[in-house]
Coordinates of C-alpha atoms and ligand atoms in Angstrom, one line a residue:
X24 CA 0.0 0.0 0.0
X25 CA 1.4 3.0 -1.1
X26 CA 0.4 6.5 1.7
X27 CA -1.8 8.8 -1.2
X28 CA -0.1 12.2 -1.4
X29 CA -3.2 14.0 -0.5
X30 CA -2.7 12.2 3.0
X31 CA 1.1 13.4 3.4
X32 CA 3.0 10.4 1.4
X33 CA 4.8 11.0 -1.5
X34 CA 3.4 12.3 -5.3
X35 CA 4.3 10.6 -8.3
X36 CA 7.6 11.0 -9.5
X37 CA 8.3 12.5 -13.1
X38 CA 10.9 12.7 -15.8
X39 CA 13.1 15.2 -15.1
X40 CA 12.7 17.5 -17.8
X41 CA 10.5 19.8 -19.5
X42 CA 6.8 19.4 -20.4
X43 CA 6.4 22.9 -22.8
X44 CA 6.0 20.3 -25.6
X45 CA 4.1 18.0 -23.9
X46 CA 1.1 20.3 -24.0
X47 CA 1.6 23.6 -26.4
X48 CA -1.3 24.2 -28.1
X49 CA -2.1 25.3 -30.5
X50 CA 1.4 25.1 -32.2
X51 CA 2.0 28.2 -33.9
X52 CA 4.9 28.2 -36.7
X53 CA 6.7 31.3 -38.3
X54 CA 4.6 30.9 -40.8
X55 CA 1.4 31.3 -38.8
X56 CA 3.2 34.3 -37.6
X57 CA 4.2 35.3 -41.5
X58 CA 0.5 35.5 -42.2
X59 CA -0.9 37.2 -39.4
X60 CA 1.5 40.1 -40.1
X61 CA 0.3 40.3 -43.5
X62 CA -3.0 41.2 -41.8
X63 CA -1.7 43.4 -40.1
X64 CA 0.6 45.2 -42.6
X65 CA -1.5 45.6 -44.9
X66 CA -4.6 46.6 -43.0
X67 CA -6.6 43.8 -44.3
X68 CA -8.3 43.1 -41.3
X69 CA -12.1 43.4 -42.5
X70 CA -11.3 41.9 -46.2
X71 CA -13.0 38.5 -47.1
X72 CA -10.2 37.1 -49.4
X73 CA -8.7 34.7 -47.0
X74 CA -11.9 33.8 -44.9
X75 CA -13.1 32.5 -48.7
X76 CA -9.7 30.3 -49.4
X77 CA -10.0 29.3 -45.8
X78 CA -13.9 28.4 -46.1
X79 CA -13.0 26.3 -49.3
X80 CA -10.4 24.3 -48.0
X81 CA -12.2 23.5 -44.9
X82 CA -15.3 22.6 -46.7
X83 CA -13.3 20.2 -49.0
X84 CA -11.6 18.8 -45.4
X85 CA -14.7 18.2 -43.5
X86 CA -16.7 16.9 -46.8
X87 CA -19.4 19.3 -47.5
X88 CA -20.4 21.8 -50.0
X89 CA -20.5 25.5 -48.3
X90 CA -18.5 26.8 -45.4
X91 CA -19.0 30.3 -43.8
X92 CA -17.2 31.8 -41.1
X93 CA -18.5 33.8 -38.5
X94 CA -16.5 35.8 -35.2
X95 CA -17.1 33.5 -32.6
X96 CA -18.8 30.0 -32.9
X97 CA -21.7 30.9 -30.7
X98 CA -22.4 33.6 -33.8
X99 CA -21.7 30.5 -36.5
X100 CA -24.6 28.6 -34.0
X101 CA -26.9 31.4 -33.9
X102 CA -26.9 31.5 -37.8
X103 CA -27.7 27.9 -38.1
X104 CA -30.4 28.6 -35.8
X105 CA -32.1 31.0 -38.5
X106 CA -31.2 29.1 -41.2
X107 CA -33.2 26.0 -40.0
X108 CA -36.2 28.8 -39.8
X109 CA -36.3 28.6 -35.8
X110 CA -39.0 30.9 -34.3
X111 CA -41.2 32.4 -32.1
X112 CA -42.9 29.4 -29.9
X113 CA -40.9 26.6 -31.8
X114 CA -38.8 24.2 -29.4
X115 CA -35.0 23.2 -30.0
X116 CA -33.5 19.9 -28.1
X117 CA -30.2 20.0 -26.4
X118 CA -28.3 18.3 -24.0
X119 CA -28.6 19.5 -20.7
X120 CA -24.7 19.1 -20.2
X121 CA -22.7 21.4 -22.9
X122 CA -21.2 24.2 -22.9
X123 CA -24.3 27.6 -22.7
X124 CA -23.4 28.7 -26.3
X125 CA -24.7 25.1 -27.8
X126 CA -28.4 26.5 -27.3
X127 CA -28.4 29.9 -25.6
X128 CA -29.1 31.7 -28.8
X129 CA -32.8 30.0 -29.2
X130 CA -34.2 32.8 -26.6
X131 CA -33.2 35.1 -29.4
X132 CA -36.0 33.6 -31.6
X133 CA -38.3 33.3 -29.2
X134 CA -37.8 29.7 -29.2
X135 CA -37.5 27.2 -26.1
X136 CA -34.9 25.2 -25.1
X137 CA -35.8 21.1 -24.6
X138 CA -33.3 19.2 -22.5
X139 CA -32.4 16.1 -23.1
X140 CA -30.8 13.4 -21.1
X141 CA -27.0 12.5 -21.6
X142 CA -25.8 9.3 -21.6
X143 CA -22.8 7.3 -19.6
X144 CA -20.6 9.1 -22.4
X145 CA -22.3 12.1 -21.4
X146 CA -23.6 12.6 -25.3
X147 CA -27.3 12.3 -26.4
X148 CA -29.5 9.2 -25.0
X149 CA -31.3 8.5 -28.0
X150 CA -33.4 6.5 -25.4
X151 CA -34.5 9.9 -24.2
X152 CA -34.6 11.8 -27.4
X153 CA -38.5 11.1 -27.8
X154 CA -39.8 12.0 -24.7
X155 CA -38.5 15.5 -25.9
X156 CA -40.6 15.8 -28.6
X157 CA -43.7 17.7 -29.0
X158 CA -45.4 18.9 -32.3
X159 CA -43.4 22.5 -32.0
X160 CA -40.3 20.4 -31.7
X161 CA -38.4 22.3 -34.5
X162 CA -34.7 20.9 -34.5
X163 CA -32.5 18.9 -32.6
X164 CA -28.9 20.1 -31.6
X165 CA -26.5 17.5 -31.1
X166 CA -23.6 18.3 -29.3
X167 CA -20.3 16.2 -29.9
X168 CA -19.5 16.8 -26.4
X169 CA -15.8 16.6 -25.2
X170 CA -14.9 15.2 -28.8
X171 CA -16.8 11.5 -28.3
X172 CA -19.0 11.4 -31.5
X173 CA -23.2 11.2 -30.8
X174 CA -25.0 8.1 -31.3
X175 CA -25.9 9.8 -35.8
X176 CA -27.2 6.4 -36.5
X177 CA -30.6 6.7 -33.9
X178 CA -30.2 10.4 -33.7
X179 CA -31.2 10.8 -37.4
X180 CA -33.6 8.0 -37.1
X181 CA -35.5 9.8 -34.7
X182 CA -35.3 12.9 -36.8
X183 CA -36.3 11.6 -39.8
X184 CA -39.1 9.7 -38.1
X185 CA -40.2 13.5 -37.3
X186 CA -39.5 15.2 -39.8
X187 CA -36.8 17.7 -37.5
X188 CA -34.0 19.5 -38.6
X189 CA -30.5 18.3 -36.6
X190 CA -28.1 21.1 -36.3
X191 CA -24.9 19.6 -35.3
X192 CA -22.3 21.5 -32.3
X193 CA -19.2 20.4 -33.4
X194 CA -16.9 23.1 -31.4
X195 CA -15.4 20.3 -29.0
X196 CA -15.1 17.8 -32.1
X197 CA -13.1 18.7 -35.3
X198 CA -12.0 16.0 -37.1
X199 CA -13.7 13.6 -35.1
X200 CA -15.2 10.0 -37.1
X201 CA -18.5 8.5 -36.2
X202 CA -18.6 4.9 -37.7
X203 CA -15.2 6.5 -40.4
X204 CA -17.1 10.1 -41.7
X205 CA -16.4 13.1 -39.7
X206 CA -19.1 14.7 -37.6
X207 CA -20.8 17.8 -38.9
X208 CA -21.7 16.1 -42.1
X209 CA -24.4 14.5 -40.6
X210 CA -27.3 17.1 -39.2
X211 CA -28.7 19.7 -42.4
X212 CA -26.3 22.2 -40.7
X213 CA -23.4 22.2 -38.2
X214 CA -21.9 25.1 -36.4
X215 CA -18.5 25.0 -34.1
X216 CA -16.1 27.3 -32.4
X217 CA -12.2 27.6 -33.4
X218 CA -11.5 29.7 -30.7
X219 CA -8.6 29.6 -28.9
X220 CA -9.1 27.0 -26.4
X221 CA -10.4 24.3 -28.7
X222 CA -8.7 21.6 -30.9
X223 CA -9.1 24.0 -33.8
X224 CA -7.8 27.0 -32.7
X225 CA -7.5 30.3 -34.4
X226 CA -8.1 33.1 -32.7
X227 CA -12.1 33.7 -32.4
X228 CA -13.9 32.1 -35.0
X229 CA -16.7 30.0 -36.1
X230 CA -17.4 28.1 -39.0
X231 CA -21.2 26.9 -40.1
X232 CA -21.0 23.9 -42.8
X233 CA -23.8 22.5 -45.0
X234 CA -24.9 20.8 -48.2
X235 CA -28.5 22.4 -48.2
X236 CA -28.2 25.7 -50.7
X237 CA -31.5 27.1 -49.1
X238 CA -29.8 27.0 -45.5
X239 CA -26.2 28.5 -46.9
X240 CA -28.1 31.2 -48.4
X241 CA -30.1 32.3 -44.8
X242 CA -26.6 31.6 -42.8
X243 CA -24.9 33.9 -44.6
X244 CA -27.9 36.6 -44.8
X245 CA -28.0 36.6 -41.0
X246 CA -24.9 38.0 -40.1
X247 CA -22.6 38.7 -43.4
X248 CA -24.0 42.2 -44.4
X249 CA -21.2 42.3 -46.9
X250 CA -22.4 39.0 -48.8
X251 CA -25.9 39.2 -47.9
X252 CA -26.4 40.4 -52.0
X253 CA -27.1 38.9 -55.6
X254 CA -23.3 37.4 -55.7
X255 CA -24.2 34.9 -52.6
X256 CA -28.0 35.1 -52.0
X257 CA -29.0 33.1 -55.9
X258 CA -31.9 30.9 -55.2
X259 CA -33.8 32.3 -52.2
X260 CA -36.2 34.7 -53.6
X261 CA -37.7 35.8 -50.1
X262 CA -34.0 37.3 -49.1
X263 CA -33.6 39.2 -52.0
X264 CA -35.8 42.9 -50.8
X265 CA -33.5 42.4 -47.8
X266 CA -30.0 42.7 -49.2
X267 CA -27.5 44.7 -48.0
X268 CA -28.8 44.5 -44.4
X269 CA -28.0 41.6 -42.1
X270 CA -31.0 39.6 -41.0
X271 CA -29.8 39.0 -37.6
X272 CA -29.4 42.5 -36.8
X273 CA -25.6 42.0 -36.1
X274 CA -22.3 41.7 -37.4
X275 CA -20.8 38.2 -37.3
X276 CA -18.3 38.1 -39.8
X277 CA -14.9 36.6 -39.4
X278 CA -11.7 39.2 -39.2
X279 CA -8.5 38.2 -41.8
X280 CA -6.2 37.6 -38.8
X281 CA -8.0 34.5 -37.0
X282 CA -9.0 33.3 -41.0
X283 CA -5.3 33.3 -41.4
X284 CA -4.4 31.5 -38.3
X285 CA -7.0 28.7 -39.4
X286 CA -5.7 28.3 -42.6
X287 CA -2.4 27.6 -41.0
X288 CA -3.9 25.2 -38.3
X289 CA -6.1 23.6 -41.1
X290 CA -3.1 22.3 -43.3
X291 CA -1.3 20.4 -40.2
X292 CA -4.5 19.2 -38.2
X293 CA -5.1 15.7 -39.1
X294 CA -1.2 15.2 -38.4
X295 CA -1.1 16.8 -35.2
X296 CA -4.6 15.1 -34.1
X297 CA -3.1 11.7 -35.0
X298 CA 0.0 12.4 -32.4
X299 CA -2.6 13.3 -30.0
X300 CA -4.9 10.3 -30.9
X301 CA -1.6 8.4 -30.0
X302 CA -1.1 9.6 -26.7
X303 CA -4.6 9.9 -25.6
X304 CA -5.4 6.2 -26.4
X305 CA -1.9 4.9 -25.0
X306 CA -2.8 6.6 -21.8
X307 CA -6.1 5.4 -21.8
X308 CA -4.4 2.1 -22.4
X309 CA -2.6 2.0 -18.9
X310 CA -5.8 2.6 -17.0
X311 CA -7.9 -0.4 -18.8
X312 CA -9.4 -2.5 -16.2
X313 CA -9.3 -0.6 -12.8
X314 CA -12.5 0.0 -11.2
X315 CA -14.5 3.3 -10.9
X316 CA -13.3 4.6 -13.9
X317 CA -13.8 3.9 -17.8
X318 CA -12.4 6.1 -20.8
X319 CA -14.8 8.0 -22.6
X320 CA -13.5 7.0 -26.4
X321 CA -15.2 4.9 -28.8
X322 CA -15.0 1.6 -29.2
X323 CA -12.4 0.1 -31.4
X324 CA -13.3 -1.2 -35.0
X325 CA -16.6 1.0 -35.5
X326 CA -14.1 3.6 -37.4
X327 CA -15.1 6.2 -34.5
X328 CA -12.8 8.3 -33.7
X329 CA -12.3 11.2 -30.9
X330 CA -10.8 14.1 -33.3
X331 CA -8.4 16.2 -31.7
X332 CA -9.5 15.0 -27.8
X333 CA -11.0 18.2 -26.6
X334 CA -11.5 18.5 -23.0
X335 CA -11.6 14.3 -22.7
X336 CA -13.2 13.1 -19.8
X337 CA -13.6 9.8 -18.3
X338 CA -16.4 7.8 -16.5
X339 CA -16.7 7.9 -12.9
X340 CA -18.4 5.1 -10.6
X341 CA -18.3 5.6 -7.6
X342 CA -20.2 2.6 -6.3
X343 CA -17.0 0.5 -7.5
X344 CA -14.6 2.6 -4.8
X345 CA -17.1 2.6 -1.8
X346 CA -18.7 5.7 -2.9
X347 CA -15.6 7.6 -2.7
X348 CA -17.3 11.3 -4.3
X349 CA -15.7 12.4 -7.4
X350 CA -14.6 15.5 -6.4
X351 CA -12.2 13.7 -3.6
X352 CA -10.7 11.4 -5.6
X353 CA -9.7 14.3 -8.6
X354 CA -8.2 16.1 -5.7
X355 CA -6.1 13.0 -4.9
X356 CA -5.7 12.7 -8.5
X357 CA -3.9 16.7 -8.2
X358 CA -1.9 15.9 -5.2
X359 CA -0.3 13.0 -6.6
X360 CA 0.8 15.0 -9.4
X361 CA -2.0 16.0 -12.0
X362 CA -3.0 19.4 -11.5
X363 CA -5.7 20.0 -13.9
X364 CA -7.6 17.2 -12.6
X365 CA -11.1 18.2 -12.1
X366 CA -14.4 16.7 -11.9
X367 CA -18.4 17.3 -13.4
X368 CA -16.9 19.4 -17.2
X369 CA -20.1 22.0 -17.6
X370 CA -22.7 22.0 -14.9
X371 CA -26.0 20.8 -16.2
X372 CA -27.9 24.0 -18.1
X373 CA -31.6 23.5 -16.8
X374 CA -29.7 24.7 -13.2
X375 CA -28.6 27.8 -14.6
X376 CA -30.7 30.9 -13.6
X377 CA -30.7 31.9 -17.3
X378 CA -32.7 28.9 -18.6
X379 CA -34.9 29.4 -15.1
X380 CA -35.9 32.9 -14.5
X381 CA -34.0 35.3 -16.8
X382 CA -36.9 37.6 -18.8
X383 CA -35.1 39.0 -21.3
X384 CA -38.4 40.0 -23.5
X385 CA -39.7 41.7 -19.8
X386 CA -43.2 39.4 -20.4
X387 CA -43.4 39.0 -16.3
X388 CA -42.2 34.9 -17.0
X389 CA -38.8 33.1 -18.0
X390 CA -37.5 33.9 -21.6
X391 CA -37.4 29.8 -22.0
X392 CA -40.9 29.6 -22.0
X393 CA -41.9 32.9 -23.3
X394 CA -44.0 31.9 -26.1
X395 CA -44.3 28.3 -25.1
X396 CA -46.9 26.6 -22.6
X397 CA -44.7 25.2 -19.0
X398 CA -45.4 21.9 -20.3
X399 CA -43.8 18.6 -19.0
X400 CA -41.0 18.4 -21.5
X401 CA -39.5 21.7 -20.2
X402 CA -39.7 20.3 -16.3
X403 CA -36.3 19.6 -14.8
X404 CA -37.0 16.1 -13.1
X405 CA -36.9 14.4 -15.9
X406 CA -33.2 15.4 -15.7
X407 CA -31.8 13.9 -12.6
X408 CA -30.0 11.3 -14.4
X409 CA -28.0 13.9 -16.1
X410 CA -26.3 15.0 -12.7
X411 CA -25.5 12.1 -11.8
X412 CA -23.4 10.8 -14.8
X413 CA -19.9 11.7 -12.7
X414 CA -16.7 12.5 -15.0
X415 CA -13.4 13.8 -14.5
X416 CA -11.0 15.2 -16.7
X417 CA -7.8 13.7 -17.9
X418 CA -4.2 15.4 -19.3
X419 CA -4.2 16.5 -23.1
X420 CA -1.4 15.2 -24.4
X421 CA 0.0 17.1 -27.8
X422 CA 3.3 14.8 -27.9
X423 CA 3.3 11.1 -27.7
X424 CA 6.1 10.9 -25.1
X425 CA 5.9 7.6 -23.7
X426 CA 7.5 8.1 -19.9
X427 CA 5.7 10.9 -19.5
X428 CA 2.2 9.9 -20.0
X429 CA 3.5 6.8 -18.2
X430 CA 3.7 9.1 -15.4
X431 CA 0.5 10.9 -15.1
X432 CA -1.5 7.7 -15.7
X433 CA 0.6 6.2 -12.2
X434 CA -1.5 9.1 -10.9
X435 CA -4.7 8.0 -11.7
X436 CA -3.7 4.2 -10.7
X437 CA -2.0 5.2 -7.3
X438 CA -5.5 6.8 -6.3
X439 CA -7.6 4.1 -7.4
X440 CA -5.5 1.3 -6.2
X441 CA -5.5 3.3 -2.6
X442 CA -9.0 4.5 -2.7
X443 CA -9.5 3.0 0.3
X444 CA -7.8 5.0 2.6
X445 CA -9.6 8.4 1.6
X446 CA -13.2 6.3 2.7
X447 CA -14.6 8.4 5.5
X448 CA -18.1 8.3 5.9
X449 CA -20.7 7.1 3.1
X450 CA -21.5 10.4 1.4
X451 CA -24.1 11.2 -0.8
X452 CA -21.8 12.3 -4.4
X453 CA -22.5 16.1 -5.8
X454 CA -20.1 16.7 -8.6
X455 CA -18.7 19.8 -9.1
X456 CA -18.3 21.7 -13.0
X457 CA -18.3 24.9 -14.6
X458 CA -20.3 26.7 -16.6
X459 CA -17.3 28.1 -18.9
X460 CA -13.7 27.5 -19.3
X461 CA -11.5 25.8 -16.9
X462 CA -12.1 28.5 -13.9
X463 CA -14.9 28.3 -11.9
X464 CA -14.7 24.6 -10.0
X465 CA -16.9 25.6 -7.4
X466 CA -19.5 23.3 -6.0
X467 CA -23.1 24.5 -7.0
Ligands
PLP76 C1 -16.8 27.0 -27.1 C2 -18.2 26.4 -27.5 C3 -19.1 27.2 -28.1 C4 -19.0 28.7 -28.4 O1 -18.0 29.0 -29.2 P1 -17.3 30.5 -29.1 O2 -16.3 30.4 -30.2 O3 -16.6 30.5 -27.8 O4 -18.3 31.5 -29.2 C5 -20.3 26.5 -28.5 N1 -20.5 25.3 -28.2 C6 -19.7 24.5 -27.5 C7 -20.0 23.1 -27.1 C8 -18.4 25.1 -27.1 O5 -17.6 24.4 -26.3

């Protein structure tokens, strides 16, 4: 039995040398640098020439006919919000565990969010997809949460058996396979961030794909004043007396510099994912088998894939460690030597005030529900099971340095294999999480 270091014994012992490499992201090259100065020297800041080349090439990467980029990926959702023709009293399904920017935006149309159950992989349950559905059910939004791909296969089904419009969330996913095709070519739309903290980073940006002319043509009339005109809008006739203005009422376009950081990040990505893909599965390798926790990845042979391993998390079950509560055994997990250890990812959205209460439209009741009847499908108990599906995060390796990742997954073992000794008391488990970012661990 080895004394945990959370209890005074000793943390896990590491190579004794640097770990920049180990986890620089996004890698930035002189010519990443070459580019963005171009922006820069030339003033070319509000152009559209190199948003277009980089909209072309990431079309032709991810497989579909029509990119647009927008400032921030919560902008490129918003847009594929009003290109599947959400509106006033028309419901939109979510997950209740994402990140708020998945589904926020559908208070704008006076639309209502629907959550949905997650499952053990914290995606979609298909099984609870239908009890989400009512005739105003408009569109679903998957979310490819924490790069595992959604169950497509019954997602679609479902849709199709409803006739609903699936918008796809790819912003934690890039480059991820579900069953060997990338995600985002699935839904009529999909939407995703590229902002700084993601697998695809450049800058602040978003990026809205389809194959569906009609919806290309709405995306870029919502926020794209400068292509909202008879060069871009071609076959939708009920645009064309509203050129020149965007539809949205904002200004979402992309600027040059974070367009020329993509286009940089776009041409190395799938060989910088597979190093990742290397050294996430390798670590995920040294853990197999232990009790209480499971790697959230697909499973081998389906041709699924986890793209660039955003914000990876694995299953916790605590019923296998005598109930040991998640958040205890991450903080073990940081005093033996992991630091970024934490449990829970995004708290659950139907907690959040802003789905509850806030009145943005001032009609004396929650914006949620503004034009919507408080029927059972928006009640919260239905969503129990979602806080309850404990996670905790693991190290994102960039570098596939063997003795290194050797190292943090001893972390991970030393604390399960000693569990024991942090047993207390038999406490009910409340996991902890975040509504944004990596800050903000506090307990509800
Ligand atoms: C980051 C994120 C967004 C929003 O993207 P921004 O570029 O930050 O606006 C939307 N959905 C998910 C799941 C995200 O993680």
């Amino acid at each position: 039995m080895t004394k945990l270091a959370l209890l005074g014994g000793e943390s896990t012992r590491f190579p004794d040398r640097s770990q920049d490499e180990l986890f620089r992201w996004p890698i930035v090259t002189k010519e990443d640098e070459e580019a963005v100065l171009d922006v820069v020297r030339n003033n070319r800041y509000s152009g559209t020439d190199i948003t277009t080349k980089f909209q072309d090439e990431f079309a032709k990467w991810i497989g579909r006919k029509y990119a647009i980029c927008y400032s921030s990926g919560t902008m490129s959702l918003s847009a594929a919000m009003f290109a599947v023709g959400l509106g006033v009293g028309d419901e939109i399904i979510c997950t209740t565990k994402t990140y708020w920017a998945s589904i926020s935006q559908a208070i704008n149309f006076g639309a209502s969010a629907v959550f949905c159950n997650i499952d053990d992989n914290l995606s979609m349950d298909p099984a609870d997809l239908e009890r989400c559905i009512s005739p105003r059910t408009k569109a679903i939004m998957v979310v490819h949460y924490c790069s595992y791909p959604a169950d497509m296969d019954a997602i679609m089904a479902i849709a199709k058996k409803h006739n609903l419009m699936v918008i796809e969330d790819v912003s934690h996913a890039h480059g991820t396979l579900y069953k060997g095709r990338k995600v985002g070519t699935f839904g009529d739309v999909a939407a995703m961030s590229m902002m700084s903290g993601k697998a695809f980073a450049a800058g602040e940006l978003g990026t809205l794909v389809t194959d569906n002319r009609k919806i290309y043509e709405r995306a870029m009339a919502y926020a794209h004043y400068e292509r909202n005109n008879a060069a871009f809008i071609t076959e939708s006739e009920d645009l064309k007396p509203y050129y020149h203005i965007a539809l949205g009422g904002v200004k979402g376009r992309a600027n040059q510099v974070c367009s020329a950081l993509a286009l940089g990040q776009l041409k190395y990505y799938d060989e910088r994912t597979e190093e990742i893909d290397r050294a996430m599965n390798y670590f995920w390798d040294q853990l197999e088998g232990l009790p209480g926790i499971r790697p959230i990845r697909p499973k081998k042979g389906e041709g699924s894939t986890m793209g660039g391993w955003y914000n990876a998390q694995g299953q916790y079950h605590p019923e296998e460690l005598h109930g040991l509560p998640v958040g205890r055994f991450c903080e073990a997990v940081r005093a033996q030597g992991f630091g970024g250890c934490w449990d829970g990812a995004n708290f659950c959205l139907h907690n959040h005030e802003f789905f509850k209460t806030f009145d943005l439209y001032h009609l004396g009741k929650p914006s949620r529900i503004a034009y919507n009847d408080h029927d059972v499908r928006l009640d919260d108990q239905y969503l129990k099971p979602s806080e309850s599906r404990f996670c905790f995060s693991i190290p994102w390796f960039k570098k596939f340095d063997q003795e290194m990742i050797d190292a943090y997954a001893a972390c991970y073992r030393t604390v399960i294999e000693n569990h024991e000794q942090l047993i207390e008391k038999k406490e009910d488990d409340e996991q902890g999480g975040r509504w944004y970012g990596m800050e903000n661990h506090a307990k509800k």
